[in-house]
């Protein structure tokens, strides 16, 4: 999508602190980190939110989880654990309408979320 900030990051049109990239996804550090480790994983293809996952694009979502597992091992957070967050829509707290998975780590998180 033309004016989508995360599409632009996926295409390299906006600079970001990229920690992983392949032909399908990009992972980059969040500009406003909520934990010592806080990065986002996005598909390069524009998918607005979890509401738009379907049989044609679900392989991108499973790939994102494979990438998260790989990065968790590389960043040595797999053993302690971490939180994956996908906000959906207004009530879910989604502010960027391009699906993204937050990975937060290196501190303990409480439940339930606020
Ligand atoms: P959400 O509120 O779930 O939609 O999360 C959007 C996240 O994107 C927030 O944590 C922002 O800090 C982050 N964010 C927005 N713009 C950028 C950017 N250009 N580079 C890195 N993170 C960003």
mmCIF file of C-alpha atoms and ligand atoms in Angstrom:
data_model
loop_
_atom_site.group_PDB
_atom_site.id
_atom_site.type_symbol
_atom_site.label_atom_id
_atom_site.label_comp_id
_atom_site.label_asym_id
_atom_site.label_seq_id
_atom_site.Cartn_x
_atom_site.Cartn_y
_atom_site.Cartn_z
ATOM 1 C CA UNK A 1 0.000 0.000 0.000
ATOM 2 C CA UNK A 2 1.314 3.387 -1.020
ATOM 3 C CA UNK A 3 1.134 5.392 2.208
ATOM 4 C CA UNK A 4 1.712 2.511 4.645
ATOM 5 C CA UNK A 5 4.772 3.115 6.827
ATOM 6 C CA UNK A 6 5.443 -0.612 7.348
ATOM 7 C CA UNK A 7 5.143 -1.318 3.600
ATOM 8 C CA UNK A 8 7.782 1.385 3.141
ATOM 9 C CA UNK A 9 10.027 -0.266 5.756
ATOM 10 C CA UNK A 10 9.516 -3.617 3.975
ATOM 11 C CA UNK A 11 10.608 -2.048 0.686
ATOM 12 C CA UNK A 12 13.572 -0.245 2.264
ATOM 13 C CA UNK A 13 12.066 3.162 1.448
ATOM 14 C CA UNK A 14 12.210 4.219 5.118
ATOM 15 C CA UNK A 15 15.217 3.360 7.248
ATOM 16 C CA UNK A 16 14.728 1.154 10.281
ATOM 17 C CA UNK A 17 16.897 -0.856 12.622
ATOM 18 C CA UNK A 18 16.540 -4.170 10.796
ATOM 19 C CA UNK A 19 17.642 -7.312 12.648
ATOM 20 C CA UNK A 20 16.407 -9.893 10.121
ATOM 21 C CA UNK A 21 15.112 -9.864 6.554
ATOM 22 C CA UNK A 22 14.211 -12.402 3.897
ATOM 23 C CA UNK A 23 11.994 -12.380 0.803
ATOM 24 C CA UNK A 24 8.782 -12.567 2.868
ATOM 25 C CA UNK A 25 9.322 -10.704 6.151
ATOM 26 C CA UNK A 26 11.325 -8.038 7.977
ATOM 27 C CA UNK A 27 12.117 -7.816 11.697
ATOM 28 C CA UNK A 28 13.216 -4.459 13.114
ATOM 29 C CA UNK A 29 13.600 -2.846 16.503
ATOM 30 C CA UNK A 30 10.616 -0.849 17.763
ATOM 31 C CA UNK A 31 11.309 2.921 17.920
ATOM 32 C CA UNK A 32 9.536 3.117 21.258
ATOM 33 C CA UNK A 33 10.697 -0.010 23.107
ATOM 34 C CA UNK A 34 8.607 -1.298 25.995
ATOM 35 C CA UNK A 35 11.218 -3.839 27.124
ATOM 36 C CA UNK A 36 15.016 -4.222 26.884
ATOM 37 C CA UNK A 37 14.378 -6.284 23.730
ATOM 38 C CA UNK A 38 11.419 -5.136 21.619
ATOM 39 C CA UNK A 39 11.252 -5.812 17.924
ATOM 40 C CA UNK A 40 8.482 -6.109 15.347
ATOM 41 C CA UNK A 41 8.085 -8.745 12.668
ATOM 42 C CA UNK A 42 6.025 -7.822 9.604
ATOM 43 C CA UNK A 43 5.167 -9.473 6.297
ATOM 44 C CA UNK A 44 6.401 -7.492 3.288
ATOM 45 C CA UNK A 45 2.987 -8.049 1.741
ATOM 46 C CA UNK A 46 0.366 -5.643 3.064
ATOM 47 C CA UNK A 47 -2.077 -7.387 5.397
ATOM 48 C CA UNK A 48 -4.056 -4.900 7.466
ATOM 49 C CA UNK A 49 -4.691 -6.910 10.614
ATOM 50 C CA UNK A 50 -5.498 -10.343 12.026
ATOM 51 C CA UNK A 51 -8.967 -9.805 10.544
ATOM 52 C CA UNK A 52 -7.451 -10.215 7.091
ATOM 53 C CA UNK A 53 -5.599 -13.517 7.535
ATOM 54 C CA UNK A 54 -6.890 -16.100 5.060
ATOM 55 C CA UNK A 55 -5.903 -19.294 3.254
ATOM 56 C CA UNK A 56 -3.854 -17.342 0.694
ATOM 57 C CA UNK A 57 -1.648 -15.427 3.154
ATOM 58 C CA UNK A 58 -1.543 -17.660 6.255
ATOM 59 C CA UNK A 59 1.829 -19.107 5.153
ATOM 60 C CA UNK A 60 3.292 -15.641 5.898
ATOM 61 C CA UNK A 61 1.982 -15.770 9.452
ATOM 62 C CA UNK A 62 3.428 -19.233 10.104
ATOM 63 C CA UNK A 63 6.693 -18.045 8.579
ATOM 64 C CA UNK A 64 6.715 -15.089 10.984
ATOM 65 C CA UNK A 65 6.460 -17.517 13.908
ATOM 66 C CA UNK A 66 9.341 -19.588 12.521
ATOM 67 C CA UNK A 67 11.435 -16.404 12.234
ATOM 68 C CA UNK A 68 10.531 -15.421 15.807
ATOM 69 C CA UNK A 69 11.638 -18.843 17.100
ATOM 70 C CA UNK A 70 14.930 -18.515 15.195
ATOM 71 C CA UNK A 71 15.581 -14.958 16.469
ATOM 72 C CA UNK A 72 14.672 -15.983 20.019
ATOM 73 C CA UNK A 73 17.423 -18.618 19.931
ATOM 74 C CA UNK A 74 19.920 -16.182 18.389
ATOM 75 C CA UNK A 75 19.134 -13.458 20.932
ATOM 76 C CA UNK A 76 19.261 -16.028 23.761
ATOM 77 C CA UNK A 77 15.778 -15.231 25.036
ATOM 78 C CA UNK A 78 14.201 -18.588 24.170
ATOM 79 C CA UNK A 79 14.934 -20.217 27.497
ATOM 80 C CA UNK A 80 13.677 -17.394 29.766
ATOM 81 C CA UNK A 81 10.709 -16.737 27.506
ATOM 82 C CA UNK A 82 9.222 -13.708 25.876
ATOM 83 C CA UNK A 83 5.909 -12.211 24.851
ATOM 84 C CA UNK A 84 4.489 -12.079 21.326
ATOM 85 C CA UNK A 85 1.780 -9.427 20.889
ATOM 86 C CA UNK A 86 -0.454 -8.828 17.899
ATOM 87 C CA UNK A 87 -2.802 -5.898 18.451
ATOM 88 C CA UNK A 88 -5.887 -5.947 16.225
ATOM 89 C CA UNK A 89 -8.056 -2.924 15.552
ATOM 90 C CA UNK A 90 -8.946 0.021 17.736
ATOM 91 C CA UNK A 91 -9.912 -1.862 20.896
ATOM 92 C CA UNK A 92 -6.855 -4.108 20.504
ATOM 93 C CA UNK A 93 -4.602 -1.035 20.505
ATOM 94 C CA UNK A 94 -3.411 -1.323 16.897
ATOM 95 C CA UNK A 95 -1.954 2.007 15.734
ATOM 96 C CA UNK A 96 -0.272 0.907 12.485
ATOM 97 C CA UNK A 97 -2.708 -0.783 10.072
ATOM 98 C CA UNK A 98 -0.200 -3.309 8.671
ATOM 99 C CA UNK A 99 -0.142 -6.551 10.632
ATOM 100 C CA UNK A 100 2.865 -6.830 12.942
ATOM 101 C CA UNK A 101 3.973 -9.040 15.780
ATOM 102 C CA UNK A 102 5.694 -7.415 18.739
ATOM 103 C CA UNK A 103 8.357 -9.543 20.426
ATOM 104 C CA UNK A 104 9.152 -8.281 23.929
ATOM 105 C CA UNK A 105 11.834 -9.829 26.086
ATOM 106 C CA UNK A 106 14.481 -9.559 28.776
ATOM 107 C CA UNK A 107 12.059 -8.686 31.550
ATOM 108 C CA UNK A 108 9.101 -10.390 33.202
ATOM 109 C CA UNK A 109 5.622 -9.468 31.952
ATOM 110 C CA UNK A 110 2.428 -9.374 33.937
ATOM 111 C CA UNK A 111 -1.007 -10.696 33.057
ATOM 112 C CA UNK A 112 -3.700 -9.578 32.337
ATOM 113 C CA UNK A 113 -2.621 -6.761 30.015
ATOM 114 C CA UNK A 114 -3.978 -3.264 30.664
HETATM 115 P P1 LIG B 1 0.690 -1.153 17.505
HETATM 116 O O1 LIG B 1 0.302 -0.106 18.509
HETATM 117 O O2 LIG B 1 0.481 -2.562 17.950
HETATM 118 O O3 LIG B 1 0.069 -0.867 16.141
HETATM 119 O O4 LIG B 1 2.258 -1.033 17.350
HETATM 120 C C1 LIG B 1 2.880 -0.161 16.472
HETATM 121 C C2 LIG B 1 4.327 -0.113 16.902
HETATM 122 O O5 LIG B 1 5.097 0.375 15.830
HETATM 123 C C3 LIG B 1 4.585 0.800 18.101
HETATM 124 O O6 LIG B 1 5.189 0.033 19.142
HETATM 125 C C4 LIG B 1 5.530 1.863 17.536
HETATM 126 O O7 LIG B 1 6.490 2.266 18.475
HETATM 127 C C5 LIG B 1 6.149 1.135 16.353
HETATM 128 N N1 LIG B 1 6.622 1.963 15.262
HETATM 129 C C6 LIG B 1 5.928 2.915 14.596
HETATM 130 N N2 LIG B 1 6.696 3.434 13.614
HETATM 131 C C7 LIG B 1 7.882 2.776 13.648
HETATM 132 C C8 LIG B 1 9.099 2.857 12.888
HETATM 133 N N3 LIG B 1 9.226 3.715 11.878
HETATM 134 N N4 LIG B 1 10.118 2.034 13.220
HETATM 135 C C9 LIG B 1 9.995 1.180 14.245
HETATM 136 N N5 LIG B 1 8.875 1.045 14.990
HETATM 137 C C10 LIG B 1 7.837 1.843 14.697
#
